[in-house]
Amino acid sequence: MSSIRVRGVRKSFGDLEVLRGVDLDIDPGEVLCVVGPSGSGKSTLLRCINLLVMPDEGEVYLDSVALTDPRIRPEWVRQQIGMVFQSFNLFTHLTVKRNVMLALRHAKKVDRATAEKTAIYQLTRVGLADKLDAYPAQLSGGQQQRVAIARALAMDPKAMLFDEPTSALDPESIHEVLAVMGRLAQEGMTMAVVTHEMGFAKEVADRVVFFDGGRVLEEGSPEEIFDRAGHERTQAFMKKILR
Amino acid sequence: MLGEGGAPRPTESLPSQDAPTPPLPNGAVPPTPSGRTVEPRHVRATPSWWTRAPSAVYIAIGVTGAIGLFFAMGALGYYSIPFIIQNLPQGFGPVQTSLEFTTYTFVIGLGLAMGLGLVRAHPPRRDPAASRKRRRSQLSLLWRWPLYGFASGYVAAIRGTPFLVQLQIVYLIVIFTSPRFEFAGWNAAYWAGFFALLINTTGYQTEAIRGGVQSVEAGQIEGAKAVGLGRFQTFVRITMPQTLRLITLPLTNEWISNFKTATILSYIGVFEVFDWSRTNIALTDARPIEAFVMLTIFYLVINVSLSRVITFVERVRRIPGLGSPIPEVGVSKRILGAGILTDRHGGSG
Amino acid sequence: MVYGAAGTIGGILFLLELGYLHVYRLPFALSQVNPLLSGFYLTLEVVVTILTFGFGLGFLIGWARTTRFIFLRGLGSIYVDFFRSMPPIALIFFASLIGAIELKGSNINPYEVHNITLWLGVVALALHTAAYQAEIVRAGILSVPTGQTEAADAVGISRFRSMFVVVLPQAFRLSLPALGNEFSSSIKDTSLLSVIGWLELSGIAFVQTSLAFKTYLYGSLVIWIMSGFLYFVVTYIVTRTVRGVEDLYKVPGLEVAR
């Protein structure tokens, strides 16, 4: 597993400055939860880590490699860091098994037999061994998200990013997805999770970061942030979220 | 809100709201302002047999009805059926010409439209997700803008003008430059018509393909990037397969449309099926009604069966969740097609 | 922006053509404007007629195809299948010709007959466009989520009435883009009326072309390009107007995917 370090990242979209100098550290095997109001730039921050969005300024490091170095291939970066989206983004025209196999075969150039075995393995790992030949539209939200997780895991990433993975799910499905994520954390995966699920953050996260207005406002252990927040805005936010 | 005695508050339509509500006896219906009670209809109207029949039934009824009508009118003397049966084979040659024109232009147009459609699908824009340094040096915009402008202008010109006008322009240009041109058995007029039709169908197909490409959800592109697929890979593995499935309907529409447009070529001398029915049958043989009936037979048979076959194939090969739902229900205006697929040039503006 | 590009390209081509063909013959080009415009007005007249009747009929048929009555649905289907399979030029031509033949034996004076046959072509076009509009209306109605009719039912509005106050307003908004497209197609189809003798824009263009062969050979190209330009202007105006109506009646949340 690897560490992720973010140093001084800034990003603007036109006139709107979304990230105003972000510094972040995630140690190997650590689970970091990012919480904050919508529009604070959390999703953009995650996307800067795997270079779906290029920072205007600042650097992102995976272990000792500067990902923002223009010589680095973004495709390589995304094979090292997996991402799971709020809207799953599964490939609708492929079966579940093919969804997981696709990147293996065409980005990593793995042969068909190995790719298939890996796909079956990962899908079993998330509990969907019986849905190999189904199409994404035939699955429930929770199942689709687990396929997305399997797809990301199939690349054998050194770290995983989760962008509000359960926000689009019904309550039953939320639990099954969080269970998978919890297991992943136990197995030692470096994870950065943007979420509103405070229960998950309290149980699984090693550290929590409160993100607002494009920068880190507070960070600490879950107890520190949820129960004994220092900053005023953090307290206000927590009051609204924790009922 | 409860009034006195636990009875429900009166609606605001009652005149005096200050007076306390008298408690209503259980089960009674509160009187309407005019004082009459209205009984709700609690007996649901049972659907009769004529509303419950499946669509196959009415298709069968329709077809038998049409055939019956055909023979009935023939018997009544509006037209002579023996004449039709005797002369119909005469039309096979011209029909073949029509089909040749339609299909060759369609196929070539498809190739061209693939390229143009892709150009149209990606308007040159600064990529907001790219870094600031990279954005400044996006030189590719320099040649992408004229290309996009050309494609857009071309499509707008084709879709904004009638085929008749386009045909006349191409025809006149050909006639002025090389009136005696001959190649592969076709004279100058035929080739002029061919090119005009080709230019026309390419324009409409471009729009259909552009619609298909742009319909592939942006989220899937993002998902593909996130697993490390490069831009070319994403295009080949994600965008294209879905586009091809999405454009089957609009392109079939366009083929049928092309087939119908080819009839206009009859007025520059191409001997296709409309010309045959017009000159040979209607005018020479002086049997316009029979001519029309024969033309109808050809067009209905070809177009309707093509549509039904495509609709059926689409339904069978459907991938759940991909593309528009069963074509009976219209969805996006881009893919607006229902039942029989002869929508006009199913592209958008 | 698309039209900006189109306008630029079109403008440049037009200027090139202008320069090449017209500079020495500008008077010729200008002399064509009046006749073409008179044809243009006739086109507009015909278009208004066709679109009004076409939409009226198309709406009825499209609605009929969504009802419970299999008889109406069947008739509607046959109508739509027929008029969408047949090429409009054939419909115009044969409507006119067969009408002429039927009326030849009657007592109506020849000028009237000629007039009637001309308008038969227009009728054919109206019937043709009605078929397409029926499909668009039908698709629009079917696109309104069924929850809407359920909700109307739940508050006690009759099925029939809910059609007018719940379904149709939404269906109208959903079908506007496709209707705009169909209106443009209809306008372009009016050019086919020239083959039965109408002197609308294309008809005048044909006449002027044959006249021009005596004075300026390449004049025919000029004439047709100018006609094309006029058609382009009309379709552009119609599409923009429909988009304006769309914006006017736009309701957030009820949008067709663009």
CSV table of N, CA, C and O in Angstrom, one decimal, chain B residues 91 94-98 259 263 266 270-278 294-295 298-299:
chain,number,residue,atom,x,y,z
B,91,GLY,N,-41.8,-3.2,-63.2
B,91,GLY,CA,-41.3,-2.2,-62.3
B,91,GLY,C,-40.0,-2.7,-61.6
B,91,GLY,O,-39.3,-1.9,-60.9
B,94,PRO,N,-36.7,-0.7,-62.5
B,94,PRO,CA,-36.7,0.6,-61.9
B,94,PRO,C,-36.5,0.6,-60.4
B,94,PRO,O,-35.8,1.4,-59.8
B,95,VAL,N,-37.2,-0.4,-59.8
B,95,VAL,CA,-37.0,-0.5,-58.3
B,95,VAL,C,-35.6,-0.8,-58.0
B,95,VAL,O,-35.0,-0.2,-57.0
B,96,GLN,N,-35.0,-1.6,-58.8
B,96,GLN,CA,-33.6,-1.9,-58.5
B,96,GLN,C,-32.7,-0.6,-58.6
B,96,GLN,O,-31.8,-0.4,-57.8
B,97,THR,N,-33.0,0.2,-59.7
B,97,THR,CA,-32.3,1.4,-59.8
B,97,THR,C,-32.5,2.3,-58.5
B,97,THR,O,-31.5,2.8,-58.0
B,98,SER,N,-33.7,2.4,-58.1
B,98,SER,CA,-34.0,3.2,-56.9
B,98,SER,C,-33.1,2.6,-55.7
B,98,SER,O,-32.5,3.4,-55.0
B,259,PHE,N,-34.5,6.6,-49.5
B,259,PHE,CA,-35.2,5.9,-50.5
B,259,PHE,C,-36.4,6.8,-51.1
B,259,PHE,O,-36.6,6.8,-52.3
B,263,THR,N,-36.8,9.5,-55.2
B,263,THR,CA,-37.9,9.7,-56.2
B,263,THR,C,-37.7,11.0,-57.0
B,263,THR,O,-38.1,11.1,-58.1
B,266,SER,N,-36.3,11.4,-60.4
B,266,SER,CA,-37.0,11.2,-61.6
B,266,SER,C,-37.1,12.4,-62.5
B,266,SER,O,-37.2,12.3,-63.7
B,270,VAL,N,-33.6,10.3,-64.3
B,270,VAL,CA,-33.2,9.0,-63.8
B,270,VAL,C,-34.4,8.0,-63.8
B,270,VAL,O,-35.4,8.4,-63.3
B,271,PHE,N,-34.2,6.9,-64.5
B,271,PHE,CA,-35.4,6.0,-64.6
B,271,PHE,C,-35.5,5.1,-63.4
B,271,PHE,O,-35.2,4.0,-63.4
B,272,GLU,N,-36.1,5.7,-62.4
B,272,GLU,CA,-36.3,4.9,-61.2
B,272,GLU,C,-37.8,4.6,-61.0
B,272,GLU,O,-38.6,5.0,-61.9
B,273,VAL,N,-38.2,4.1,-59.9
B,273,VAL,CA,-39.6,3.5,-59.8
B,273,VAL,C,-40.6,4.6,-60.0
B,273,VAL,O,-41.7,4.3,-60.6
B,274,PHE,N,-40.4,5.8,-59.4
B,274,PHE,CA,-41.5,6.8,-59.6
B,274,PHE,C,-41.6,7.2,-61.0
B,274,PHE,O,-42.6,7.4,-61.6
B,275,ASP,N,-40.4,7.4,-61.7
B,275,ASP,CA,-40.4,7.8,-63.0
B,275,ASP,C,-41.1,6.7,-63.9
B,275,ASP,O,-41.9,7.1,-64.8
B,276,TRP,N,-40.9,5.5,-63.6
B,276,TRP,CA,-41.5,4.4,-64.3
B,276,TRP,C,-43.0,4.5,-64.1
B,276,TRP,O,-43.8,4.5,-65.1
B,277,SER,N,-43.5,4.6,-62.9
B,277,SER,CA,-44.9,4.7,-62.7
B,277,SER,C,-45.5,5.9,-63.3
B,277,SER,O,-46.6,5.9,-63.8
B,278,ARG,N,-44.8,7.0,-63.3
B,278,ARG,CA,-45.3,8.2,-63.9
B,278,ARG,C,-45.4,8.2,-65.4
B,278,ARG,O,-46.4,8.3,-66.0
B,294,MET,N,-49.6,0.5,-57.9
B,294,MET,CA,-48.3,-0.3,-58.0
B,294,MET,C,-47.2,0.4,-57.2
B,294,MET,O,-46.4,-0.3,-56.6
B,295,LEU,N,-47.1,1.7,-57.4
B,295,LEU,CA,-46.1,2.4,-56.6
B,295,LEU,C,-46.3,2.2,-55.1
B,295,LEU,O,-45.3,1.9,-54.4
B,298,PHE,N,-45.0,-1.2,-54.1
B,298,PHE,CA,-43.6,-1.3,-53.9
B,298,PHE,C,-43.1,-0.6,-52.6
B,298,PHE,O,-42.4,-1.2,-51.8
B,299,TYR,N,-43.6,0.6,-52.4
B,299,TYR,CA,-43.1,1.4,-51.3
B,299,TYR,C,-43.5,0.8,-50.0
B,299,TYR,O,-42.8,0.7,-49.0
